[in-house]
């Protein structure tokens, strides 16, 4: 049997923990707050849809940061477009060394993913930025090129003042569980299968 | 029994028709040609993905025309963005009167869809344009607000020199059969269901 004083302080401590939990929940129930968005699946459009959200946000005067984890230095339409844009509302960076089947160097992939993640954390914590796109992050999380548990813990404590959109096939279930908005891009028909090359504007 | 001359000319006519058909098929098998792209399904990202392809195309110096069938004059991020863009590589027009449940006037919806389609045909036939986005066209085709058979016949004879991207839920099967690239946007999780409002940048 415990003394009444002990009971009292335990009750208070429990209520305090409950209130913190409830406040956290309430904060997440606010009708408008930053969303964690995931685009996954084998279909086309995961990245381009994130770019489309980016331009919508810019159209509202929001500040956007786009960070590409897999794409390296090769020329793409999106890089050309954002580089030529005469606004300081968007930044565009590619941290990757290319696809794994290009680099064939696991240590180099891990180092590139780490550099990308360090930059991602800076962007997410930057109060001036309203929308962060982490393009193809799912790819480096899928096989722990970037340690998934570490990324998940950081995202769980993310500031709720901005949207974050993570793209790439093979999103891990714990990430989907944490996300507010998930779209599965299903491949119904792909022109590669009909003998077409990857084409400018559509694929890159 | 027919005379040998008749047989000969019938054979030649048949071969000529075959060659025309085969040439048409070959033209469609060229490794790079304009694709007919459809974004459908109940998930989010169909329009924003089309906008993302649009900016990729602009990034390659291609000329893009975006035509919105359902969205009317209300302010959106994409409208603001494209209006502010200092390039003549993109045009952006909204032909709609809003959603059907807003207008509640079938005759007005039909007239708006007709105006939109007339404009769409101009854009598709304009040799200066490389990429045409027909945003939410599927919506007005789904219930024949715009006669589906008429649109399908026009699209079957489209010039193969440009990409066309048609968005909207409920794409009709004959359109999917004709398309080169189809993505089904599946709704896995939507913030509306968690009590969030539609938010700038993400939804509009």
GROMACS .gro file of C-alpha atoms in nm:
model
  408
    1UNK     CA    1   0.000   0.000   0.000
    2UNK     CA    2   0.126   0.349  -0.090
    3UNK     CA    3   0.085   0.671   0.107
    4UNK     CA    4  -0.180   0.919  -0.016
    5UNK     CA    5   0.089   1.173  -0.099
    6UNK     CA    6   0.260   0.925  -0.331
    7UNK     CA    7  -0.073   0.845  -0.499
    8UNK     CA    8  -0.137   1.213  -0.547
    9UNK     CA    9   0.200   1.288  -0.705
   10UNK     CA   10   0.174   0.979  -0.928
   11UNK     CA   11  -0.170   1.089  -1.042
   12UNK     CA   12  -0.041   1.438  -1.117
   13UNK     CA   13   0.253   1.302  -1.309
   14UNK     CA   14   0.021   1.076  -1.509
   15UNK     CA   15  -0.218   1.363  -1.584
   16UNK     CA   16   0.071   1.581  -1.688
   17UNK     CA   17   0.194   1.313  -1.929
   18UNK     CA   18  -0.161   1.273  -2.059
   19UNK     CA   19  -0.194   1.647  -2.114
   20UNK     CA   20   0.133   1.658  -2.305
   21UNK     CA   21   0.016   1.368  -2.520
   22UNK     CA   22  -0.325   1.528  -2.571
   23UNK     CA   23  -0.172   1.865  -2.658
   24UNK     CA   24   0.053   1.695  -2.909
   25UNK     CA   25  -0.248   1.522  -3.059
   26UNK     CA   26  -0.444   1.847  -3.068
   27UNK     CA   27  -0.155   2.023  -3.241
   28UNK     CA   28  -0.173   1.753  -3.505
   29UNK     CA   29  -0.549   1.791  -3.538
   30UNK     CA   30  -0.536   2.161  -3.623
   31UNK     CA   31  -0.731   2.200  -3.943
   32UNK     CA   32  -0.430   2.351  -4.117
   33UNK     CA   33  -0.078   2.239  -4.047
   34UNK     CA   34   0.215   2.105  -4.235
   35UNK     CA   35   0.145   1.766  -4.391
   36UNK     CA   36   0.378   1.473  -4.431
   37UNK     CA   37   0.311   1.355  -4.786
   38UNK     CA   38   0.438   1.035  -4.947
   39UNK     CA   39   0.429   0.950  -5.318
   40UNK     CA   40   0.508   0.587  -5.380
   41UNK     CA   41   0.427   0.296  -5.612
   42UNK     CA   42   0.571   0.177  -5.941
   43UNK     CA   43   0.376   0.417  -6.163
   44UNK     CA   44   0.503   0.736  -6.324
   45UNK     CA   45   0.444   1.082  -6.179
   46UNK     CA   46   0.570   1.064  -5.820
   47UNK     CA   47   0.838   1.328  -5.868
   48UNK     CA   48   0.653   1.539  -6.121
   49UNK     CA   49   0.355   1.556  -5.887
   50UNK     CA   50   0.584   1.684  -5.612
   51UNK     CA   51   0.717   1.948  -5.853
   52UNK     CA   52   0.357   2.042  -5.933
   53UNK     CA   53   0.284   2.093  -5.563
   54UNK     CA   54   0.603   2.299  -5.544
   55UNK     CA   55   0.486   2.540  -5.812
   56UNK     CA   56   0.142   2.564  -5.653
   57UNK     CA   57   0.313   2.663  -5.329
   58UNK     CA   58   0.534   2.916  -5.505
   59UNK     CA   59   0.216   3.053  -5.664
   60UNK     CA   60   0.096   3.132  -5.311
   61UNK     CA   61   0.425   3.299  -5.219
   62UNK     CA   62   0.542   3.007  -5.008
   63UNK     CA   63   0.912   2.919  -4.997
   64UNK     CA   64   1.003   2.579  -5.137
   65UNK     CA   65   1.318   2.365  -5.119
   66UNK     CA   66   1.362   2.069  -5.352
   67UNK     CA   67   1.632   1.815  -5.273
   68UNK     CA   68   1.695   1.520  -5.502
   69UNK     CA   69   1.854   1.214  -5.341
   70UNK     CA   70   1.920   0.994  -5.640
   71UNK     CA   71   1.953   1.218  -5.939
   72UNK     CA   72   2.305   1.346  -5.985
   73UNK     CA   73   2.442   1.612  -6.209
   74UNK     CA   74   2.291   1.503  -6.539
   75UNK     CA   75   2.066   1.750  -6.715
   76UNK     CA   76   1.692   1.731  -6.646
   77UNK     CA   77   1.401   1.948  -6.742
   78UNK     CA   78   1.318   2.020  -6.379
   79UNK     CA   79   1.674   2.133  -6.302
   80UNK     CA   80   1.681   2.359  -6.607
   81UNK     CA   81   1.340   2.500  -6.521
   82UNK     CA   82   1.406   2.579  -6.156
   83UNK     CA   83   1.755   2.716  -6.232
   84UNK     CA   84   1.608   2.960  -6.484
   85UNK     CA   85   1.325   3.070  -6.253
   86UNK     CA   86   1.357   3.434  -6.154
   87UNK     CA   87   1.236   3.395  -5.798
   88UNK     CA   88   1.410   3.331  -5.468
   89UNK     CA   89   1.106   3.132  -5.351
   90UNK     CA   90   1.258   2.801  -5.455
   91UNK     CA   91   1.591   2.625  -5.416
   92UNK     CA   92   1.683   2.312  -5.611
   93UNK     CA   93   1.968   2.077  -5.523
   94UNK     CA   94   2.069   1.726  -5.632
   95UNK     CA   95   2.274   1.530  -5.381
   96UNK     CA   96   2.288   1.193  -5.552
   97UNK     CA   97   2.563   1.024  -5.745
   98UNK     CA   98   2.317   0.860  -5.978
   99UNK     CA   99   2.137   0.529  -5.954
  100UNK     CA  100   2.301   0.247  -5.760
  101UNK     CA  101   2.333   0.040  -6.074
  102UNK     CA  102   2.534   0.332  -6.217
  103UNK     CA  103   2.768   0.389  -5.924
  104UNK     CA  104   2.811   0.023  -5.813
  105UNK     CA  105   2.985   0.152  -5.503
  106UNK     CA  106   2.794   0.104  -5.179
  107UNK     CA  107   3.028   0.318  -4.966
  108UNK     CA  108   2.990   0.605  -5.209
  109UNK     CA  109   2.608   0.564  -5.211
  110UNK     CA  110   2.602   0.570  -4.831
  111UNK     CA  111   2.817   0.884  -4.817
  112UNK     CA  112   2.596   1.059  -5.075
  113UNK     CA  113   2.280   0.962  -4.885
  114UNK     CA  114   2.433   1.095  -4.561
  115UNK     CA  115   2.521   1.429  -4.723
  116UNK     CA  116   2.169   1.447  -4.862
  117UNK     CA  117   2.011   1.372  -4.525
  118UNK     CA  118   2.223   1.630  -4.343
  119UNK     CA  119   2.104   1.887  -4.594
  120UNK     CA  120   1.743   1.764  -4.565
  121UNK     CA  121   1.749   1.818  -4.189
  122UNK     CA  122   1.877   2.174  -4.237
  123UNK     CA  123   1.596   2.248  -4.483
  124UNK     CA  124   1.329   2.093  -4.261
  125UNK     CA  125   1.449   2.291  -3.957
  126UNK     CA  126   1.481   2.619  -4.150
  127UNK     CA  127   1.184   2.832  -4.034
  128UNK     CA  128   1.191   3.031  -4.359
  129UNK     CA  129   1.096   2.727  -4.569
  130UNK     CA  130   0.731   2.624  -4.608
  131UNK     CA  131   0.755   2.316  -4.831
  132UNK     CA  132   1.038   2.063  -4.854
  133UNK     CA  133   1.047   1.804  -5.133
  134UNK     CA  134   1.274   1.506  -5.062
  135UNK     CA  135   1.274   1.351  -5.407
  136UNK     CA  136   1.353   0.976  -5.421
  137UNK     CA  137   1.429   0.962  -5.048
  138UNK     CA  138   1.234   0.634  -5.036
  139UNK     CA  139   1.498   0.475  -5.260
  140UNK     CA  140   1.781   0.531  -5.013
  141UNK     CA  141   1.559   0.435  -4.717
  142UNK     CA  142   1.440   0.111  -4.877
  143UNK     CA  143   1.772  -0.070  -4.826
  144UNK     CA  144   1.907   0.141  -4.538
  145UNK     CA  145   2.158   0.322  -4.758
  146UNK     CA  146   2.035   0.590  -4.521
  147UNK     CA  147   1.942   0.429  -4.185
  148UNK     CA  148   1.563   0.420  -4.185
  149UNK     CA  149   1.519   0.425  -3.806
  150UNK     CA  150   1.719   0.746  -3.781
  151UNK     CA  151   1.520   0.919  -4.054
  152UNK     CA  152   1.188   0.803  -3.909
  153UNK     CA  153   1.276   0.935  -3.562
  154UNK     CA  154   1.369   1.274  -3.706
  155UNK     CA  155   1.049   1.294  -3.912
  156UNK     CA  156   0.838   1.198  -3.608
  157UNK     CA  157   0.963   1.513  -3.436
  158UNK     CA  158   0.944   1.735  -3.743
  159UNK     CA  159   0.815   2.092  -3.711
  160UNK     CA  160   0.445   2.098  -3.801
  161UNK     CA  161   0.473   2.436  -3.970
  162UNK     CA  162   0.566   2.309  -4.315
  163UNK     CA  163   0.473   2.045  -4.568
  164UNK     CA  164   0.721   1.770  -4.647
  165UNK     CA  165   0.680   1.552  -4.957
  166UNK     CA  166   0.882   1.232  -4.986
  167UNK     CA  167   0.885   1.048  -5.318
  168UNK     CA  168   1.011   0.718  -5.451
  169UNK     CA  169   0.892   0.363  -5.497
  170UNK     CA  170   0.902   0.116  -5.211
  171UNK     CA  171   0.806   0.350  -4.924
  172UNK     CA  172   0.842   0.164  -4.595
  173UNK     CA  173   0.521   0.083  -4.404
  174UNK     CA  174   0.622   0.275  -4.089
  175UNK     CA  175   0.663   0.588  -4.300
  176UNK     CA  176   0.321   0.539  -4.459
  177UNK     CA  177   0.173   0.493  -4.113
  178UNK     CA  178   0.318   0.826  -4.000
  179UNK     CA  179   0.222   1.019  -4.315
  180UNK     CA  180  -0.088   1.239  -4.350
  181UNK     CA  181  -0.130   1.201  -4.723
  182UNK     CA  182  -0.023   0.898  -4.924
  183UNK     CA  183  -0.073   0.841  -5.294
  184UNK     CA  184   0.013   0.510  -5.457
  185UNK     CA  185   0.110   0.565  -5.819
  186UNK     CA  186   0.002   0.254  -6.003
  187UNK     CA  187   0.150   0.168  -6.340
  188UNK     CA  188  -0.135   0.079  -6.573
  189UNK     CA  189   0.051   0.125  -6.899
  190UNK     CA  190   0.403   0.245  -6.962
  191UNK     CA  191   0.548   0.353  -7.297
  192UNK     CA  192   0.877   0.170  -7.227
  193UNK     CA  193   0.679  -0.149  -7.268
  194UNK     CA  194   0.567  -0.037  -7.613
  195UNK     CA  195   0.924   0.031  -7.726
  196UNK     CA  196   0.944   0.402  -7.659
  197UNK     CA  197   1.250   0.566  -7.510
  198UNK     CA  198   1.243   0.788  -7.204
  199UNK     CA  199   1.138   1.125  -7.343
  200UNK     CA  200   1.210   1.483  -7.252
  201UNK     CA  201   0.937   1.651  -7.053
  202UNK     CA  202   0.768   1.324  -6.967
  203UNK     CA  203   1.042   1.121  -6.800
  204UNK     CA  204   1.309   1.376  -6.711
  205UNK     CA  205  -1.587  -1.576 -11.161
  206UNK     CA  206  -1.397  -1.246 -11.205
  207UNK     CA  207  -1.156  -1.148 -11.481
  208UNK     CA  208  -0.781  -1.160 -11.399
  209UNK     CA  209  -0.758  -0.780 -11.439
  210UNK     CA  210  -1.021  -0.730 -11.169
  211UNK     CA  211  -0.833  -0.965 -10.932
  212UNK     CA  212  -0.514  -0.775 -10.998
  213UNK     CA  213  -0.657  -0.433 -10.925
  214UNK     CA  214  -0.835  -0.562 -10.612
  215UNK     CA  215  -0.507  -0.708 -10.489
  216UNK     CA  216  -0.326  -0.381 -10.554
  217UNK     CA  217  -0.593  -0.184 -10.372
  218UNK     CA  218  -0.574  -0.421 -10.077
  219UNK     CA  219  -0.195  -0.398 -10.065
  220UNK     CA  220  -0.214  -0.021 -10.083
  221UNK     CA  221  -0.455  -0.014  -9.787
  222UNK     CA  222  -0.226  -0.253  -9.598
  223UNK     CA  223   0.075  -0.034  -9.663
  224UNK     CA  224  -0.109   0.273  -9.536
  225UNK     CA  225  -0.208   0.084  -9.223
  226UNK     CA  226   0.144  -0.049  -9.174
  227UNK     CA  227   0.298   0.295  -9.227
  228UNK     CA  228   0.058   0.435  -8.969
  229UNK     CA  229   0.159   0.162  -8.728
  230UNK     CA  230   0.529   0.222  -8.795
  231UNK     CA  231   0.484   0.595  -8.730
  232UNK     CA  232   0.340   0.503  -8.393
  233UNK     CA  233   0.630   0.271  -8.319
  234UNK     CA  234   0.897   0.539  -8.362
  235UNK     CA  235   1.105   0.534  -8.046
  236UNK     CA  236   1.027   0.899  -7.981
  237UNK     CA  237   0.693   1.052  -8.061
  238UNK     CA  238   0.420   1.239  -7.884
  239UNK     CA  239   0.258   1.031  -7.612
  240UNK     CA  240  -0.105   1.024  -7.509
  241UNK     CA  241  -0.087   1.026  -7.129
  242UNK     CA  242  -0.376   0.971  -6.888
  243UNK     CA  243  -0.374   1.040  -6.513
  244UNK     CA  244  -0.674   0.890  -6.341
  245UNK     CA  245  -0.787   0.731  -6.014
  246UNK     CA  246  -0.921   0.872  -5.687
  247UNK     CA  247  -0.584   0.964  -5.537
  248UNK     CA  248  -0.428   1.308  -5.519
  249UNK     CA  249  -0.165   1.431  -5.762
  250UNK     CA  250  -0.319   1.384  -6.107
  251UNK     CA  251  -0.314   1.753  -6.195
  252UNK     CA  252   0.002   1.844  -6.006
  253UNK     CA  253   0.187   1.565  -6.185
  254UNK     CA  254   0.075   1.709  -6.519
  255UNK     CA  255   0.202   2.051  -6.407
  256UNK     CA  256   0.531   1.886  -6.311
  257UNK     CA  257   0.564   1.739  -6.662
  258UNK     CA  258   0.480   2.084  -6.799
  259UNK     CA  259   0.772   2.247  -6.616
  260UNK     CA  260   1.006   1.966  -6.720
  261UNK     CA  261   0.906   2.033  -7.081
  262UNK     CA  262   0.955   2.409  -7.038
  263UNK     CA  263   1.297   2.326  -6.891
  264UNK     CA  264   1.384   2.169  -7.227
  265UNK     CA  265   1.258   2.472  -7.420
  266UNK     CA  266   0.939   2.298  -7.530
  267UNK     CA  267   0.617   2.499  -7.566
  268UNK     CA  268   0.336   2.397  -7.333
  269UNK     CA  269  -0.036   2.478  -7.322
  270UNK     CA  270  -0.240   2.404  -7.010
  271UNK     CA  271  -0.618   2.405  -7.036
  272UNK     CA  272  -0.834   2.345  -6.730
  273UNK     CA  273  -1.182   2.208  -6.796
  274UNK     CA  274  -1.338   2.220  -6.454
  275UNK     CA  275  -1.160   2.486  -6.258
  276UNK     CA  276  -1.311   2.826  -6.312
  277UNK     CA  277  -1.188   3.168  -6.218
  278UNK     CA  278  -1.107   3.108  -5.853
  279UNK     CA  279  -0.751   3.167  -5.742
  280UNK     CA  280  -0.515   2.870  -5.743
  281UNK     CA  281  -0.143   2.837  -5.685
  282UNK     CA  282  -0.089   2.698  -6.035
  283UNK     CA  283  -0.270   2.990  -6.198
  284UNK     CA  284  -0.072   3.242  -5.994
  285UNK     CA  285   0.251   3.064  -6.073
  286UNK     CA  286   0.207   3.033  -6.449
  287UNK     CA  287   0.068   3.387  -6.477
  288UNK     CA  288   0.380   3.524  -6.307
  289UNK     CA  289   0.621   3.318  -6.517
  290UNK     CA  290   0.837   3.535  -6.740
  291UNK     CA  291   0.842   3.302  -7.038
  292UNK     CA  292   0.628   3.267  -7.348
  293UNK     CA  293   0.683   2.891  -7.343
  294UNK     CA  294   0.361   2.826  -7.152
  295UNK     CA  295  -0.003   2.935  -7.178
  296UNK     CA  296  -0.255   2.870  -6.903
  297UNK     CA  297  -0.632   2.890  -6.944
  298UNK     CA  298  -0.931   2.781  -6.737
  299UNK     CA  299  -1.250   2.713  -6.931
  300UNK     CA  300  -1.470   2.572  -6.658
  301UNK     CA  301  -1.751   2.726  -6.461
  302UNK     CA  302  -1.655   2.531  -6.152
  303UNK     CA  303  -1.766   2.193  -6.031
  304UNK     CA  304  -2.106   2.063  -6.138
  305UNK     CA  305  -2.226   2.067  -5.779
  306UNK     CA  306  -2.142   2.439  -5.779
  307UNK     CA  307  -2.311   2.532  -6.105
  308UNK     CA  308  -2.612   2.294  -6.086
  309UNK     CA  309  -2.691   2.389  -6.443
  310UNK     CA  310  -2.641   2.113  -6.699
  311UNK     CA  311  -2.686   2.336  -7.004
  312UNK     CA  312  -2.421   2.573  -6.873
  313UNK     CA  313  -2.183   2.283  -6.802
  314UNK     CA  314  -2.232   2.151  -7.157
  315UNK     CA  315  -2.165   2.492  -7.310
  316UNK     CA  316  -1.849   2.537  -7.098
  317UNK     CA  317  -1.723   2.190  -7.195
  318UNK     CA  318  -1.787   2.267  -7.562
  319UNK     CA  319  -1.592   2.594  -7.542
  320UNK     CA  320  -1.312   2.407  -7.367
  321UNK     CA  321  -1.304   2.133  -7.629
  322UNK     CA  322  -1.300   2.380  -7.920
  323UNK     CA  323  -0.999   2.545  -7.757
  324UNK     CA  324  -0.837   2.207  -7.689
  325UNK     CA  325  -0.860   2.113  -8.057
  326UNK     CA  326  -0.693   2.442  -8.155
  327UNK     CA  327  -0.408   2.377  -7.911
  328UNK     CA  328  -0.362   2.017  -8.024
  329UNK     CA  329  -0.354   2.119  -8.392
  330UNK     CA  330  -0.117   2.414  -8.331
  331UNK     CA  331   0.223   2.300  -8.468
  332UNK     CA  332   0.406   2.543  -8.237
  333UNK     CA  333   0.291   2.358  -7.923
  334UNK     CA  334   0.480   2.052  -7.797
  335UNK     CA  335   0.281   1.954  -7.487
  336UNK     CA  336  -0.091   2.000  -7.420
  337UNK     CA  337  -0.236   1.942  -7.073
  338UNK     CA  338  -0.614   1.889  -7.069
  339UNK     CA  339  -0.671   1.913  -6.696
  340UNK     CA  340  -0.986   1.737  -6.566
  341UNK     CA  341  -1.104   1.651  -6.916
  342UNK     CA  342  -1.200   1.305  -6.785
  343UNK     CA  343  -1.460   1.468  -6.562
  344UNK     CA  344  -1.656   1.615  -6.852
  345UNK     CA  345  -1.614   1.298  -7.059
  346UNK     CA  346  -1.734   1.068  -6.781
  347UNK     CA  347  -2.099   1.167  -6.816
  348UNK     CA  348  -2.091   1.294  -7.176
  349UNK     CA  349  -2.105   1.659  -7.071
  350UNK     CA  350  -1.867   1.659  -7.366
  351UNK     CA  351  -1.965   1.377  -7.608
  352UNK     CA  352  -1.706   1.105  -7.549
  353UNK     CA  353  -1.728   0.947  -7.895
  354UNK     CA  354  -1.649   1.279  -8.059
  355UNK     CA  355  -1.346   1.343  -7.836
  356UNK     CA  356  -1.216   0.989  -7.882
  357UNK     CA  357  -1.238   1.013  -8.262
  358UNK     CA  358  -1.045   1.338  -8.259
  359UNK     CA  359  -0.776   1.200  -8.027
  360UNK     CA  360  -0.739   0.887  -8.245
  361UNK     CA  361  -0.634   1.114  -8.533
  362UNK     CA  362  -0.419   1.344  -8.322
  363UNK     CA  363  -0.085   1.468  -8.455
  364UNK     CA  364   0.195   1.245  -8.319
  365UNK     CA  365   0.435   1.535  -8.285
  366UNK     CA  366   0.333   1.638  -7.933
  367UNK     CA  367   0.251   1.497  -7.594
  368UNK     CA  368  -0.105   1.524  -7.462
  369UNK     CA  369  -0.181   1.467  -7.095
  370UNK     CA  370  -0.542   1.418  -6.986
  371UNK     CA  371  -0.624   1.420  -6.615
  372UNK     CA  372  -0.922   1.347  -6.395
  373UNK     CA  373  -1.081   1.056  -6.214
  374UNK     CA  374  -1.304   0.811  -6.394
  375UNK     CA  375  -1.116   0.791  -6.725
  376UNK     CA  376  -1.319   0.585  -6.971
  377UNK     CA  377  -1.181   0.245  -7.074
  378UNK     CA  378  -1.162   0.324  -7.447
  379UNK     CA  379  -0.941   0.624  -7.365
  380UNK     CA  380  -0.713   0.409  -7.150
  381UNK     CA  381  -0.692   0.156  -7.433
  382UNK     CA  382  -0.579   0.426  -7.674
  383UNK     CA  383  -0.329   0.591  -7.435
  384UNK     CA  384   0.046   0.524  -7.433
  385UNK     CA  385   0.104   0.601  -7.066
  386UNK     CA  386  -0.152   0.554  -6.793
  387UNK     CA  387  -0.103   0.610  -6.422
  388UNK     CA  388  -0.370   0.521  -6.170
  389UNK     CA  389  -0.345   0.750  -5.868
  390UNK     CA  390  -0.459   0.543  -5.573
  391UNK     CA  391  -0.572   0.712  -5.253
  392UNK     CA  392  -0.401   0.537  -4.964
  393UNK     CA  393  -0.449   0.810  -4.706
  394UNK     CA  394  -0.605   1.152  -4.742
  395UNK     CA  395  -0.579   1.438  -4.492
  396UNK     CA  396  -0.949   1.529  -4.542
  397UNK     CA  397  -1.028   1.205  -4.364
  398UNK     CA  398  -0.818   1.316  -4.067
  399UNK     CA  399  -1.005   1.646  -4.039
  400UNK     CA  400  -0.769   1.870  -4.233
  401UNK     CA  401  -0.892   2.135  -4.472
  402UNK     CA  402  -0.775   2.163  -4.830
  403UNK     CA  403  -0.446   2.348  -4.804
  404UNK     CA  404  -0.260   2.591  -5.024
  405UNK     CA  405   0.019   2.434  -5.223
  406UNK     CA  406  -0.105   2.083  -5.165
  407UNK     CA  407  -0.463   2.090  -5.291
  408UNK     CA  408  -0.485   2.408  -5.502
   0.00000   0.00000   0.00000
